[in-house]
CSV table of C-alpha atoms and ligand atoms in Angstrom, one decimal:
chain,number,residue,atom,x,y,z
F,23,MET,CA,-46.3,-79.0,27.0
F,24,ARG,CA,-42.6,-78.9,27.0
F,25,LYS,CA,-42.5,-79.1,23.1
F,26,TRP,CA,-44.8,-76.2,23.1
F,27,LEU,CA,-42.7,-74.2,25.4
F,28,SER,CA,-39.4,-74.9,23.6
F,29,LYS,CA,-41.4,-73.9,20.4
F,30,ALA,CA,-42.5,-70.7,22.0
F,31,MET,CA,-38.9,-70.0,23.1
F,32,PHE,CA,-37.4,-70.5,19.7
F,33,VAL,CA,-40.1,-68.2,18.2
F,34,MET,CA,-39.3,-65.6,20.9
F,35,SER,CA,-35.6,-65.8,20.2
F,36,VAL,CA,-36.1,-65.6,16.4
F,37,ILE,CA,-38.2,-62.4,17.1
F,38,ALA,CA,-35.5,-61.1,19.3
F,39,LEU,CA,-32.9,-61.8,16.8
F,40,PHE,CA,-35.0,-60.0,14.3
F,41,PHE,CA,-35.2,-56.9,16.6
F,42,VAL,CA,-31.4,-57.0,17.3
F,43,VAL,CA,-30.6,-57.3,13.7
F,44,SER,CA,-32.9,-54.6,12.6
F,45,ALA,CA,-31.7,-52.3,15.3
F,46,CYS,CA,-28.1,-52.9,14.2
F,47,GLU,CA,-29.2,-52.2,10.7
F,48,GLU,CA,-30.8,-48.9,11.7
F,49,ALA,CA,-27.7,-48.0,13.7
F,50,LYS,CA,-25.6,-48.7,10.6
F,51,GLU,CA,-27.8,-46.7,8.5
F,52,THR,CA,-27.7,-43.6,10.8
F,53,LEU,CA,-23.9,-44.1,10.8
F,54,ASP,CA,-24.0,-44.4,6.9
F,55,HIS,CA,-26.0,-41.4,6.7
F,56,ASN,CA,-23.7,-39.5,9.0
F,57,ILE,CA,-20.6,-40.4,7.2
F,58,PRO,CA,-20.9,-37.8,4.4
F,59,SER,CA,-22.0,-35.1,6.8
F,60,GLN,CA,-19.1,-36.0,9.2
F,61,LEU,CA,-16.9,-35.8,6.3
F,62,MET,CA,-18.2,-32.6,5.3
F,63,GLU,CA,-17.8,-31.2,8.8
F,64,LYS,CA,-14.1,-32.4,8.6
F,65,GLU,CA,-13.6,-30.7,5.3
F,66,LYS,CA,-15.2,-27.5,6.5
F,67,ASN,CA,-13.0,-27.5,9.7
F,68,LYS,CA,-10.0,-28.0,7.4
F,69,GLU,CA,-11.1,-25.2,5.1
F,70,ALA,CA,-11.6,-22.9,8.1
F,71,ALA,CA,-8.2,-23.9,9.4
F,72,SER,CA,-6.6,-23.2,6.1
F,73,GLU,CA,-8.5,-19.8,5.9
F,74,GLU,CA,-7.1,-18.8,9.3
F,75,LYS,CA,-3.6,-19.9,8.0
F,76,ILE,CA,-3.6,-17.5,5.0
F,77,LYS,CA,-0.2,-15.8,5.4
F,78,ILE,CA,0.7,-12.6,3.6
F,79,GLY,CA,4.3,-11.5,3.0
F,80,PHE,CA,4.9,-7.6,3.1
F,81,SER,CA,8.3,-6.8,1.5
F,82,MET,CA,8.9,-3.0,2.1
F,83,ASP,CA,11.7,-0.8,0.7
F,84,THR,CA,12.0,1.4,3.8
F,85,LEU,CA,10.5,2.6,7.0
F,86,GLU,CA,12.4,5.9,6.8
F,87,GLU,CA,9.5,8.2,5.9
F,88,GLU,CA,6.8,8.5,8.5
F,89,ARG,CA,4.3,7.4,5.9
F,90,TRP,CA,5.8,3.8,5.7
F,91,LEU,CA,5.4,3.4,9.4
F,92,LYS,CA,1.4,4.2,8.9
F,93,ASP,CA,1.5,1.8,5.8
F,94,ARG,CA,3.0,-1.0,7.9
F,95,ASP,CA,0.7,-0.7,10.8
F,96,LEU,CA,-2.4,0.0,9.0
F,97,PHE,CA,-1.7,-2.9,6.6
F,98,LYS,CA,-1.0,-5.3,9.4
F,99,GLU,CA,-4.2,-4.3,11.3
F,100,ALA,CA,-6.3,-4.8,8.1
F,101,VAL,CA,-4.9,-8.2,7.2
F,102,GLU,CA,-5.5,-9.3,10.8
F,103,ALA,CA,-9.0,-8.1,10.8
F,104,LEU,CA,-9.7,-10.3,7.8
F,105,GLY,CA,-8.4,-13.4,9.7
F,106,ALA,CA,-5.1,-13.7,8.0
F,107,THR,CA,-1.5,-13.0,9.2
F,108,VAL,CA,1.3,-11.0,7.9
F,109,GLU,CA,5.2,-11.3,7.9
F,110,ILE,CA,6.7,-7.9,7.3
F,111,MET,CA,10.4,-7.2,6.2
F,112,ALA,CA,12.0,-3.8,5.3
F,113,ALA,CA,15.1,-3.6,3.2
F,114,ASN,CA,16.5,-0.3,4.2
F,115,GLY,CA,16.6,0.9,0.5
F,116,ASP,CA,18.9,-2.0,-0.5
F,117,ASP,CA,17.9,-3.9,-3.6
F,118,ALA,CA,19.9,-7.1,-2.8
F,119,VAL,CA,18.6,-7.2,0.7
F,120,GLN,CA,15.0,-6.7,-0.6
F,121,ILE,CA,15.3,-9.7,-3.0
F,122,LEU,CA,16.9,-11.8,-0.1
F,123,GLN,CA,14.0,-11.0,2.3
F,124,ALA,CA,11.4,-11.7,-0.4
F,125,GLU,CA,13.0,-15.2,-0.8
F,126,THR,CA,13.0,-15.6,3.0
F,127,LEU,CA,9.1,-14.9,2.8
F,128,ILE,CA,8.6,-17.2,0.0
F,129,SER,CA,10.5,-20.0,1.9
F,130,GLN,CA,8.4,-19.3,5.0
F,131,GLY,CA,5.5,-20.5,3.0
F,132,VAL,CA,3.6,-17.2,2.4
F,133,ASP,CA,0.5,-17.5,0.4
F,134,LEU,CA,1.0,-14.1,-1.5
F,135,LEU,CA,3.6,-11.3,-1.6
F,136,VAL,CA,2.8,-7.6,-1.4
F,137,VAL,CA,5.8,-5.6,-2.5
F,138,VAL,CA,6.8,-1.9,-2.1
F,139,PRO,CA,9.7,-1.9,-4.5
F,140,HIS,CA,12.9,0.0,-3.7
F,141,ASN,CA,13.9,-0.4,-7.4
F,142,ALA,CA,11.1,-0.7,-9.9
F,143,GLU,CA,13.2,-2.7,-12.2
F,144,ALA,CA,15.3,-4.9,-9.8
F,145,THR,CA,12.4,-6.2,-8.0
F,146,ALA,CA,11.0,-8.0,-11.1
F,147,ALA,CA,13.4,-10.8,-9.9
F,148,ILE,CA,11.1,-11.2,-6.8
F,149,VAL,CA,8.0,-11.6,-9.0
F,150,ASN,CA,9.7,-14.3,-11.1
F,151,LYS,CA,10.9,-16.2,-7.9
F,152,ALA,CA,7.4,-16.0,-6.4
F,153,HIS,CA,5.6,-17.2,-9.6
F,154,LEU,CA,7.9,-20.2,-9.7
F,155,MET,CA,6.4,-21.1,-6.4
F,156,GLY,CA,2.9,-20.3,-7.5
F,157,ILE,CA,2.9,-17.3,-5.2
F,158,LYS,CA,1.1,-14.1,-6.6
F,159,VAL,CA,2.5,-10.7,-6.2
F,160,LEU,CA,0.6,-7.4,-5.6
F,161,SER,CA,2.6,-4.2,-6.2
F,162,TYR,CA,1.8,-1.8,-3.4
F,163,ASP,CA,2.0,2.1,-3.8
F,164,ARG,CA,5.0,1.7,-6.3
F,165,LEU,CA,4.9,-0.2,-9.5
F,166,ILE,CA,7.1,-3.1,-10.3
F,167,LYS,CA,8.2,-2.7,-13.8
F,168,ASN,CA,8.8,-5.3,-16.5
F,169,ALA,CA,7.3,-8.2,-14.7
F,170,ASP,CA,4.2,-10.2,-14.7
F,171,ILE,CA,2.7,-8.8,-11.5
F,172,ASP,CA,-0.8,-9.8,-10.6
F,173,PHE,CA,-2.2,-6.6,-9.3
F,174,TYR,CA,-1.2,-2.9,-8.6
F,175,ILE,CA,-2.7,-0.7,-6.1
F,176,SER,CA,-1.5,2.8,-5.5
F,177,PHE,CA,-2.8,6.6,-5.8
F,178,ASP,CA,-3.1,8.4,-9.0
F,179,ASN,CA,0.5,9.5,-8.7
F,180,GLU,CA,0.4,11.7,-11.9
F,181,ARG,CA,-2.5,13.6,-10.4
F,182,VAL,CA,-0.3,14.2,-7.3
F,183,GLY,CA,2.1,16.2,-9.3
F,184,GLU,CA,-0.6,18.0,-11.1
F,185,LEU,CA,-2.2,19.0,-7.8
F,186,GLN,CA,1.3,20.4,-6.8
F,187,ALA,CA,1.7,22.5,-9.8
F,188,GLU,CA,-1.8,23.7,-10.0
F,189,ALA,CA,-1.4,25.1,-6.5
F,190,ILE,CA,1.9,26.7,-7.0
F,191,THR,CA,1.2,28.3,-10.5
F,192,LYS,CA,-1.8,29.9,-8.9
F,193,LEU,CA,0.4,31.8,-6.5
F,194,VAL,CA,3.3,32.2,-8.9
F,195,PRO,CA,1.8,32.2,-12.5
F,196,LYS,CA,5.2,33.6,-13.8
F,197,GLY,CA,8.7,33.1,-12.6
F,198,ARG,CA,11.8,30.9,-12.1
F,199,TYR,CA,11.0,27.4,-10.9
F,200,VAL,CA,13.0,24.7,-9.3
F,201,TYR,CA,12.0,21.2,-9.5
F,202,ILE,CA,13.5,18.8,-6.8
F,203,GLY,CA,12.6,15.2,-8.0
F,204,GLY,CA,12.3,12.0,-6.1
F,205,ALA,CA,14.5,8.8,-6.4
F,206,VAL,CA,15.0,8.1,-10.1
F,207,THR,CA,14.7,4.4,-9.2
F,208,ASP,CA,11.2,4.8,-8.0
F,209,ASN,CA,8.4,4.7,-10.8
F,210,ASN,CA,6.2,7.0,-8.6
F,211,ALA,CA,9.0,9.9,-8.9
F,212,HIS,CA,8.7,9.7,-12.6
F,213,LEU,CA,4.9,9.9,-12.4
F,214,PHE,CA,5.0,12.8,-10.0
F,215,LYS,CA,7.3,14.7,-12.4
F,216,LYS,CA,5.1,13.8,-15.3
F,217,GLY,CA,2.1,15.4,-13.5
F,218,VAL,CA,4.1,18.6,-12.6
F,219,PHE,CA,5.1,19.1,-16.1
F,220,ASN,CA,1.7,18.5,-17.4
F,221,VAL,CA,0.8,21.7,-15.8
F,222,LEU,CA,4.0,23.6,-16.3
F,223,GLN,CA,4.8,22.8,-19.8
F,224,PRO,CA,2.3,25.2,-21.4
F,225,LEU,CA,3.5,27.9,-19.2
F,226,ILE,CA,7.2,27.1,-20.1
F,227,ASP,CA,6.2,27.1,-23.7
F,228,ASN,CA,4.7,30.4,-23.5
F,229,GLY,CA,7.6,32.0,-21.7
F,230,ASP,CA,6.0,32.5,-18.3
F,231,ILE,CA,7.9,30.0,-16.5
F,232,THR,CA,11.5,29.0,-16.6
F,233,ILE,CA,12.8,26.0,-15.1
F,234,VAL,CA,16.3,27.0,-13.6
F,235,PHE,CA,17.1,23.8,-11.7
F,236,ASP,CA,15.8,20.3,-12.2
F,237,GLN,CA,17.5,17.2,-10.3
F,238,TRP,CA,16.4,13.8,-9.0
F,239,THR,CA,17.0,13.2,-5.3
F,240,LYS,CA,19.1,10.0,-4.7
F,241,ASP,CA,17.0,7.6,-2.4
F,242,TRP,CA,14.6,10.3,-1.6
F,243,ASN,CA,17.0,11.5,1.1
F,244,PRO,CA,16.4,14.8,2.6
F,245,ALA,CA,20.1,15.6,3.1
F,246,ASN,CA,20.6,15.2,-0.8
F,247,ALA,CA,17.6,17.4,-1.5
F,248,TYR,CA,19.4,20.0,0.8
F,249,THR,CA,22.5,19.7,-1.2
F,250,ASN,CA,20.5,20.0,-4.4
F,251,MET,CA,18.6,23.1,-3.2
F,252,GLU,CA,21.8,24.7,-2.2
F,253,ALA,CA,23.4,24.2,-5.5
F,254,ALA,CA,20.2,25.7,-7.1
F,255,LEU,CA,20.4,28.8,-4.9
F,256,LYS,CA,23.9,29.3,-5.6
F,257,ALA,CA,23.7,28.8,-9.4
F,258,ASN,CA,20.7,31.3,-9.5
F,259,HIS,CA,22.2,33.8,-7.0
F,260,ASN,CA,19.1,33.2,-4.8
F,261,GLN,CA,16.8,34.3,-7.7
F,262,ILE,CA,14.2,31.7,-7.3
F,263,ASP,CA,10.5,32.2,-7.3
F,264,ALA,CA,9.0,28.8,-6.5
F,265,VAL,CA,10.0,25.1,-5.6
F,266,ILE,CA,8.1,22.0,-6.2
F,267,ALA,CA,9.7,19.1,-4.2
F,268,ALA,CA,8.6,15.5,-4.9
F,269,ASN,CA,7.6,14.8,-1.3
F,270,ASP,CA,7.6,16.3,2.2
F,271,ALA,CA,10.9,14.7,3.3
F,272,THR,CA,12.6,16.5,0.3
F,273,ALA,CA,10.6,19.7,0.9
F,274,GLY,CA,12.0,19.5,4.4
F,275,GLY,CA,15.6,19.5,3.0
F,276,VAL,CA,14.7,22.4,0.5
F,277,ILE,CA,13.3,24.6,3.3
F,278,GLU,CA,16.3,24.1,5.5
F,279,ALA,CA,18.4,25.3,2.4
F,280,LEU,CA,16.1,28.2,2.0
F,281,ALA,CA,16.2,29.2,5.6
F,282,ALA,CA,20.0,29.1,5.5
F,283,GLN,CA,19.8,32.1,3.1
F,284,GLY,CA,17.0,33.6,5.1
F,285,LEU,CA,14.4,32.7,2.5
F,286,ALA,CA,12.1,30.2,4.3
F,287,GLY,CA,8.5,31.3,4.0
F,288,LYS,CA,9.4,33.7,1.4
F,289,ILE,CA,9.4,31.4,-1.6
F,290,PRO,CA,6.3,29.0,-2.2
F,291,VAL,CA,7.4,25.2,-1.7
F,292,ALA,CA,5.1,22.2,-2.5
F,293,GLY,CA,5.6,18.8,-1.1
F,294,GLN,CA,3.4,15.7,-0.7
F,295,ASP,CA,2.5,12.9,1.8
F,296,ALA,CA,0.9,15.1,4.5
F,297,GLU,CA,3.7,14.2,6.9
F,298,LEU,CA,3.3,15.8,10.5
F,299,ALA,CA,6.4,17.9,9.9
F,300,ALA,CA,5.1,19.3,6.7
F,301,ALA,CA,1.6,19.9,8.1
F,302,GLN,CA,3.4,22.0,10.9
F,303,ARG,CA,5.4,23.9,8.3
F,304,ILE,CA,2.2,24.7,6.5
F,305,VAL,CA,0.4,26.2,9.4
F,306,GLU,CA,3.7,27.9,10.4
F,307,GLY,CA,4.2,29.3,7.0
F,308,SER,CA,7.5,27.8,5.6
F,309,GLN,CA,5.6,25.2,3.2
F,310,THR,CA,2.8,26.2,0.8
F,311,MET,CA,1.0,22.9,0.4
F,312,THR,CA,1.3,19.1,0.5
F,313,VAL,CA,-0.8,16.4,-1.0
F,314,TYR,CA,-2.7,14.0,1.3
F,315,LYS,CA,-2.9,10.4,0.3
F,316,PRO,CA,-5.2,8.5,2.7
F,317,ILE,CA,-3.1,5.7,3.8
F,318,ARG,CA,-5.7,3.8,5.7
F,319,THR,CA,-7.8,3.4,2.6
F,320,LEU,CA,-4.8,2.2,0.5
F,321,ALA,CA,-3.8,-0.3,3.2
F,322,GLU,CA,-7.4,-1.6,3.8
F,323,GLU,CA,-8.1,-2.1,0.1
F,324,ALA,CA,-4.6,-3.7,-0.4
F,325,ALA,CA,-5.2,-6.1,2.5
F,326,GLU,CA,-8.5,-7.1,1.1
F,327,LEU,CA,-7.0,-7.6,-2.5
F,328,ALA,CA,-4.0,-9.6,-0.9
F,329,VAL,CA,-6.3,-12.1,0.9
F,330,LYS,CA,-8.7,-12.6,-1.9
F,331,LEU,CA,-5.9,-13.1,-4.4
F,332,ALA,CA,-4.2,-15.5,-2.0
F,333,LYS,CA,-7.5,-17.5,-1.8
F,334,GLY,CA,-7.7,-17.6,-5.6
F,335,GLU,CA,-10.8,-15.4,-5.7
F,336,GLU,CA,-11.7,-12.9,-8.3
F,337,VAL,CA,-10.8,-9.3,-7.7
F,338,ALA,CA,-12.1,-6.4,-9.8
F,339,ALA,CA,-9.7,-4.0,-11.4
F,340,GLU,CA,-10.5,-0.4,-12.0
F,341,ARG,CA,-8.1,0.2,-14.8
F,342,LEU,CA,-5.1,-1.2,-16.6
F,343,VAL,CA,-1.6,0.3,-16.1
F,344,ASN,CA,1.3,-0.6,-18.5
F,345,ASN,CA,4.5,-1.7,-16.6
F,346,GLY,CA,6.6,-2.0,-19.6
F,347,LYS,CA,5.8,-5.7,-19.9
F,348,ILE,CA,2.1,-6.2,-19.5
F,349,GLU,CA,-1.1,-4.3,-18.7
F,350,VAL,CA,-1.5,-4.6,-15.1
F,351,SER,CA,-4.9,-4.8,-13.3
F,352,SER,CA,-4.8,-1.7,-11.0
F,353,ILE,CA,-6.7,0.4,-8.5
F,354,LEU,CA,-5.6,4.1,-8.2
F,355,LEU,CA,-6.9,6.2,-5.3
F,356,SER,CA,-7.5,9.9,-5.4
F,357,PRO,CA,-5.0,12.3,-3.8
F,358,ILE,CA,-6.2,15.6,-2.1
F,359,ALA,CA,-4.4,19.0,-2.3
F,360,VAL,CA,-3.9,20.4,1.2
F,361,ASP,CA,-3.1,24.1,2.2
F,362,LYS,CA,-3.4,26.3,5.3
F,363,PHE,CA,-7.1,26.8,4.4
F,364,ASN,CA,-8.3,23.3,4.0
F,365,ILE,CA,-5.8,21.3,6.4
F,366,ASP,CA,-8.5,21.2,9.4
F,367,ARG,CA,-11.2,19.7,7.2
F,368,THR,CA,-8.9,17.3,5.5
F,369,ILE,CA,-6.2,15.5,7.3
F,370,ILE,CA,-7.3,16.7,10.9
F,371,THR,CA,-10.9,15.7,10.2
F,372,ASP,CA,-9.7,12.4,9.0
F,373,GLY,CA,-7.6,11.8,12.1
F,374,PHE,CA,-4.5,11.6,10.0
F,375,HIS,CA,-2.8,14.0,12.5
F,376,SER,CA,-4.5,15.7,15.6
F,377,TRP,CA,-5.2,19.5,15.7
F,378,GLN,CA,-2.9,19.7,18.7
F,379,GLU,CA,0.1,18.1,17.0
F,380,VAL,CA,-0.4,20.1,13.8
F,381,TYR,CA,-0.7,23.5,15.6
F,382,ARG,CA,1.7,22.7,18.2
F,383,ASN,CA,4.2,25.4,17.6
F,384,VAL,CA,1.8,28.0,16.2
F,385,GLY,CA,1.7,31.2,18.3
F,386,LYS,CA,4.8,30.3,20.2
N,500,BGC,C1,5.7,7.4,-2.3
N,500,BGC,C2,5.7,8.7,-1.5
N,500,BGC,C3,7.0,8.6,-0.6
N,500,BGC,C4,8.3,8.3,-1.5
N,500,BGC,C5,9.6,8.2,-0.6
N,500,BGC,C6,7.0,7.4,-3.1
N,500,BGC,O1,7.1,6.1,-3.9
N,500,BGC,O2,4.7,7.4,-3.2
N,500,BGC,O3,4.7,8.8,-0.8
N,500,BGC,O4,7.1,10.0,-0.1
N,500,BGC,O5,8.1,7.2,-2.2
N,500,BGC,O6,9.4,7.0,0.2
């Protein structure tokens, strides 16, 4: 009986041992099964964390004109909406400062640099430094020349100039014209001028239009535009029929110089940027037209490109633009001509400025 009992106990412990071992095996198997998925989960978290951490550096020339404040705020908003972060630095129109700031952004570990160059040529140094660290560069609004930039987004700036000249030649098909250019160091200033002369040249050639003054405006500074316009008036004994200024800030300087001679509102003036002050001058009568470039679209598309490029994703170009060194993959958005007749249904409808702001001084 005892023998039978100990035999039974032995069999039961063998069975128990079998169950313990197979339970352990099962647990181990589940663990083994879970290892790849746990690892995958960990990898996913890591990826999500690094996606969150995408950091864009935004190196700006200046915050002087009203538009650049919009660019700064809308770009930041758009980058953050995509789950990335942005470090912004503005160089106050100083090339050496802009290069130093870009170096700072690179050393802060940004994943990609977005640059609004003060000087189209000098900023090539930034591209070279960024590329040495494996950081891509997106040229924003202004083209960086003679460098291997990775992408360029802007408006069709030659078209901006054409829109200005088309509007003014409709009003003044014949006469004495003044051209107040932008900063010679900014590639856009050359494109704006090219666009203007695409329209004016045939009329110059057939003798309808004479260019009586044509100057660049150092650093786009309205005070320099004022001095240039003053000189133009003096040299021509105030015999001027139309003025095309490369942007609204310089148009502001031009209109002040005209006002000093009692000529504001009597001579058509074109600008561009759709700055609030220019929109007010249009409805008040001292400026004829401006060109509206929807900054929100530029900032949002640039943010999307920047984040994609930073992640190493493919981005589609609409065209190629030669920057003196390479054919740069580019997107050029469309500008819109604005005068007193369509101001409400363009910049006001778009929320670029409110009706109250634009018409603030009218009727007073
Ligand atoms: C921009 C204009 C701006 C000008 C001065 C140009 O490159 O395209 O919108 O008014 O710079 O800042």
